[in-house]
Short mmCIF file of C-alpha atoms in Angstrom, two decimals:
data_model
loop_
_atom_site.label_atom_id
_atom_site.label_comp_id
_atom_site.label_asym_id
_atom_site.label_seq_id
_atom_site.Cartn_x
_atom_site.Cartn_y
_atom_site.Cartn_z
CA MET A 1 0.00 0.00 0.00
CA PHE A 2 1.08 3.56 -0.63
CA ASP A 3 1.25 5.87 2.40
CA PRO A 4 0.99 9.62 1.63
CA MET A 5 1.69 10.29 5.31
CA GLN A 6 5.37 9.84 4.49
CA ASP A 7 5.42 13.27 2.87
CA LEU A 8 2.20 14.73 4.23
CA GLY A 9 4.07 17.05 6.60
CA PRO A 10 6.27 18.73 3.97
CA ARG A 11 3.23 19.02 1.71
CA LEU A 12 1.20 20.75 4.42
CA LYS A 13 4.14 23.04 5.13
CA ALA A 14 4.37 23.98 1.45
CA ILE A 15 0.64 24.71 1.34
CA ARG A 16 0.86 26.81 4.50
CA MET A 17 3.79 28.82 3.17
CA ALA A 18 2.04 29.33 -0.17
CA SER A 19 -0.89 30.73 1.81
CA GLU A 20 1.55 33.13 3.51
CA LYS A 21 0.50 31.96 6.96
CA SER A 22 3.01 31.60 9.76
CA LEU A 23 3.37 28.46 11.81
CA ARG A 24 2.29 30.31 14.94
CA GLU A 25 -0.75 31.81 13.21
CA VAL A 26 -2.01 28.42 12.07
CA ALA A 27 -1.23 26.81 15.43
CA ARG A 28 -3.06 29.57 17.29
CA THR A 29 -6.13 29.25 15.07
CA LEU A 30 -6.21 25.47 15.41
CA GLU A 31 -5.54 25.72 19.15
CA VAL A 32 -2.48 23.47 19.04
CA SER A 33 1.08 24.26 20.02
CA PRO A 34 3.50 25.55 17.35
CA SER A 35 5.91 22.77 18.31
CA PHE A 36 3.26 20.10 17.66
CA LEU A 37 2.39 21.60 14.28
CA SER A 38 6.09 21.78 13.47
CA GLN A 39 6.46 18.10 14.32
CA ILE A 40 3.62 17.27 11.92
CA GLU A 41 5.22 19.33 9.15
CA ASN A 42 8.57 17.64 9.76
CA GLY A 43 7.03 14.17 9.74
CA LYS A 44 7.83 13.50 13.40
CA SER A 45 4.19 13.34 14.55
CA GLN A 46 0.95 12.18 12.98
CA PRO A 47 -2.22 14.28 13.16
CA SER A 48 -5.49 12.96 14.47
CA VAL A 49 -8.56 12.84 12.24
CA ALA A 50 -9.81 16.02 13.92
CA THR A 51 -6.50 17.84 13.42
CA LEU A 52 -6.26 16.72 9.80
CA TYR A 53 -9.71 18.11 9.04
CA SER A 54 -8.94 21.34 10.93
CA ILE A 55 -5.73 21.92 8.97
CA SER A 56 -7.45 21.06 5.70
CA ARG A 57 -10.32 23.44 6.40
CA TYR A 58 -8.12 26.33 7.55
CA LEU A 59 -5.76 26.10 4.57
CA GLY A 60 -8.66 25.61 2.13
CA VAL A 61 -7.38 22.26 0.86
CA PRO A 62 -9.69 19.26 0.26
CA VAL A 63 -8.71 16.26 2.37
CA ASP A 64 -8.86 14.23 -0.84
CA THR A 65 -5.80 16.05 -2.19
CA LEU A 66 -3.77 14.65 0.69
CA PHE A 67 -4.19 11.32 -1.06
CA ALA A 68 -4.06 12.69 -4.59
CA ALA A 69 -0.80 14.59 -4.22
CA THR A 70 1.05 11.29 -4.36
CA PHE A 71 -1.57 9.10 -5.95
CA ASP A 72 -2.52 9.92 -9.52
CA SER A 73 -5.56 8.07 -10.84
CA LYS A 74 -4.32 8.16 -14.43
CA ASN A 75 -0.54 7.99 -14.27
CA SER A 76 0.49 6.21 -11.06
CA SER A 77 1.42 2.55 -11.13
CA ASN A 78 -0.64 2.25 -7.95
CA SER A 79 -3.83 2.73 -9.92
CA SER A 80 -5.07 1.13 -13.14
CA SER A 81 -6.94 3.25 -15.64
CA ALA A 82 -9.60 1.22 -17.42
CA GLU A 83 -9.75 1.72 -21.18
CA VAL A 84 -13.23 2.30 -22.51
CA THR A 85 -14.37 1.54 -26.04
CA SER A 86 -17.48 3.20 -27.43
CA ARG A 87 -20.38 0.76 -27.65
CA THR A 88 -23.06 3.15 -28.85
CA LEU A 89 -24.26 4.41 -32.17
CA ILE A 90 -23.03 7.76 -33.42
CA ASP A 91 -25.00 10.93 -32.79
CA ARG A 92 -26.29 9.70 -29.44
CA PRO A 93 -25.64 11.56 -26.18
CA THR A 94 -23.48 8.61 -25.17
CA ASP A 95 -21.03 9.38 -27.96
CA ALA A 96 -19.06 11.02 -25.19
CA TRP A 97 -18.43 7.54 -23.75
CA ASP A 98 -14.74 7.65 -24.71
CA GLU A 99 -14.28 10.62 -22.39
CA VAL A 100 -15.28 8.47 -19.43
CA GLY A 101 -12.03 6.51 -19.50
CA ALA A 102 -10.12 9.45 -18.07
CA ARG A 103 -12.50 9.51 -15.14
CA ILE A 104 -12.31 5.85 -14.16
CA SER A 105 -10.14 4.58 -11.32
CA LEU A 106 -9.47 0.91 -10.61
CA VAL A 107 -7.54 0.32 -7.39
CA THR A 108 -6.41 -3.08 -6.14
CA ALA A 109 -6.34 -3.98 -2.45
CA GLN A 110 -2.55 -4.12 -2.52
CA ASN A 111 -2.14 -0.68 -4.09
CA ARG A 112 -4.47 1.55 -2.13
CA SER A 113 -3.28 4.96 -1.05
CA VAL A 114 -3.32 5.07 2.75
CA LEU A 115 -3.41 7.73 5.45
CA THR A 116 -2.31 6.43 8.85
CA MET A 117 -3.10 8.72 11.75
CA GLU A 118 -2.49 8.75 15.47
CA SER A 119 -4.03 6.24 17.88
CA GLY A 120 -4.62 3.51 15.29
CA VAL A 121 -6.83 5.18 12.67
CA ARG A 122 -6.27 4.33 9.02
CA TRP A 123 -8.00 5.52 5.85
CA GLU A 124 -7.52 3.49 2.67
CA ARG A 125 -8.59 5.21 -0.51
CA LEU A 126 -10.83 3.04 -2.68
CA ALA A 127 -10.93 5.20 -5.80
CA ALA A 128 -9.01 8.16 -7.16
CA THR A 129 -11.06 10.53 -9.28
CA GLN A 130 -10.90 14.18 -10.23
CA GLU A 131 -13.72 15.05 -7.83
CA SER A 132 -11.95 16.92 -5.03
CA ASP A 133 -15.07 17.13 -2.85
CA ILE A 134 -15.55 13.37 -2.57
CA ASN A 135 -13.75 10.85 -0.36
CA PHE A 136 -14.45 7.16 -0.95
CA MET A 137 -12.47 4.96 1.42
CA GLU A 138 -12.25 2.05 3.81
CA ILE A 139 -11.76 3.23 7.38
CA ILE A 140 -10.12 1.17 10.11
CA TYR A 141 -10.26 2.02 13.80
CA GLU A 142 -8.15 -0.23 16.01
CA PRO A 143 -9.43 -1.00 19.56
CA GLY A 144 -9.29 2.20 21.59
CA ALA A 145 -8.77 4.39 18.52
CA GLY A 146 -10.82 7.56 18.10
CA SER A 147 -11.13 10.73 16.06
CA ASN A 148 -8.62 12.29 18.43
CA ALA A 149 -6.96 11.53 21.73
CA ASN A 150 -8.89 14.23 23.59
CA GLY A 151 -12.34 13.08 22.55
CA GLU A 152 -13.12 16.43 20.91
CA LEU A 153 -15.87 16.58 18.31
CA VAL A 154 -15.04 17.05 14.63
CA VAL A 155 -16.84 19.50 12.33
CA HIS A 156 -16.35 19.77 8.56
CA ASP A 157 -18.31 20.34 5.38
CA GLY A 158 -20.26 17.61 3.64
CA TYR A 159 -22.31 14.51 4.32
CA GLU A 160 -21.00 11.13 5.43
CA TYR A 161 -22.37 7.72 4.54
CA GLY A 162 -20.92 4.55 6.01
CA TYR A 163 -21.38 0.78 6.02
CA ALA A 164 -19.84 -1.42 8.72
CA LEU A 165 -17.90 -4.43 7.49
CA ASP A 166 -16.52 -5.76 10.78
CA GLY A 167 -16.43 -4.79 14.43
CA GLU A 168 -18.28 -1.95 16.10
CA VAL A 169 -17.67 1.76 16.47
CA GLU A 170 -19.31 4.33 18.73
CA ILE A 171 -20.33 7.43 16.79
CA THR A 172 -21.31 10.59 18.63
CA ILE A 173 -23.31 13.04 16.49
CA GLY A 174 -24.39 16.12 18.38
CA ASP A 175 -26.17 14.84 21.49
CA SER A 176 -26.75 11.37 20.04
CA VAL A 177 -24.47 8.42 20.75
CA LEU A 178 -24.89 5.55 18.28
CA ASN A 179 -23.21 2.16 17.96
CA LEU A 180 -22.58 1.05 14.39
CA SER A 181 -21.93 -2.68 13.99
CA LYS A 182 -21.48 -5.19 11.17
CA ASN A 183 -23.97 -4.90 8.29
CA GLN A 184 -25.41 -1.63 9.63
CA SER A 185 -25.17 1.65 7.77
CA ILE A 186 -25.38 5.33 8.66
CA GLY A 187 -25.63 8.74 7.05
CA PHE A 188 -25.30 12.18 8.63
CA ASP A 189 -24.50 15.84 8.06
CA SER A 190 -20.79 16.34 8.80
CA SER A 191 -21.39 19.93 9.90
CA ILE A 192 -22.93 18.46 13.06
CA PRO A 193 -20.14 17.99 15.63
CA HIS A 194 -19.20 14.30 15.68
CA ARG A 195 -16.54 11.80 16.66
CA PHE A 196 -15.75 8.12 16.27
CA LYS A 197 -14.44 5.80 18.99
CA ASN A 198 -13.78 2.07 18.94
CA THR A 199 -14.64 1.02 22.48
CA GLY A 200 -14.50 -2.70 21.68
CA SER A 201 -11.74 -5.30 21.58
CA GLU A 202 -11.78 -5.88 17.81
CA PRO A 203 -10.81 -3.57 14.93
CA PHE A 204 -13.65 -1.72 13.22
CA ARG A 205 -13.70 -1.72 9.42
CA GLY A 206 -16.18 0.21 7.31
CA ILE A 207 -16.74 1.57 3.83
CA TRP A 208 -17.07 5.35 4.00
CA PHE A 209 -18.23 7.95 1.51
CA VAL A 210 -17.88 11.65 2.31
CA HIS A 211 -19.53 14.02 -0.18
CA GLY A 212 -19.20 17.79 -0.37
CA CYS A 213 -16.13 17.75 1.86
CA HIS A 214 -14.30 20.64 0.18
CA PRO A 215 -13.34 23.11 2.91
CA SER A 216 -15.28 26.35 3.07
CA LYS A 217 -13.12 29.36 2.32
#
């Protein structure tokens, strides 16, 4: 698997500097210490899910680009681009079928792009498309893993839809606390404060789709 976290820090630093924002300014806004943010940028620490979304939102960068910066759906050997041959008669709306090939992503289990975060949280990208406001991934929460170590709620743009493959995860959405287990599914507005926590003894695995997740500017 391909892990963008290996150069996530330098990439975030480059984005921050391009935005002409100082390390202290970003740290103050995100309510983290400058030293912690510096450690993330230097690859010495891994952000939590909450911190990753906060940085993404503040810098105006879709979380999806954190995968895409090192995982190209058309050119990378980690992804196979399916060739499409037109199967329709001429002069039909579907004559544009050949254009679809550039928007198809086939990813094998061995070649997924992966984000590994603190406390045992892993996101594995299931498809790489040009849609920057969509995340389609398998999420894994190891026993005891959560959105962040402090139990703070996460807020970001978009809607989330998930299906549990294995294990169980506790999901807090606003004032509601729900337990999502195998073969159950869920959908919710991500602008409602929320967090995930695996309180069980087995890893939780789920298929997750986040739509409209481009940070507000």
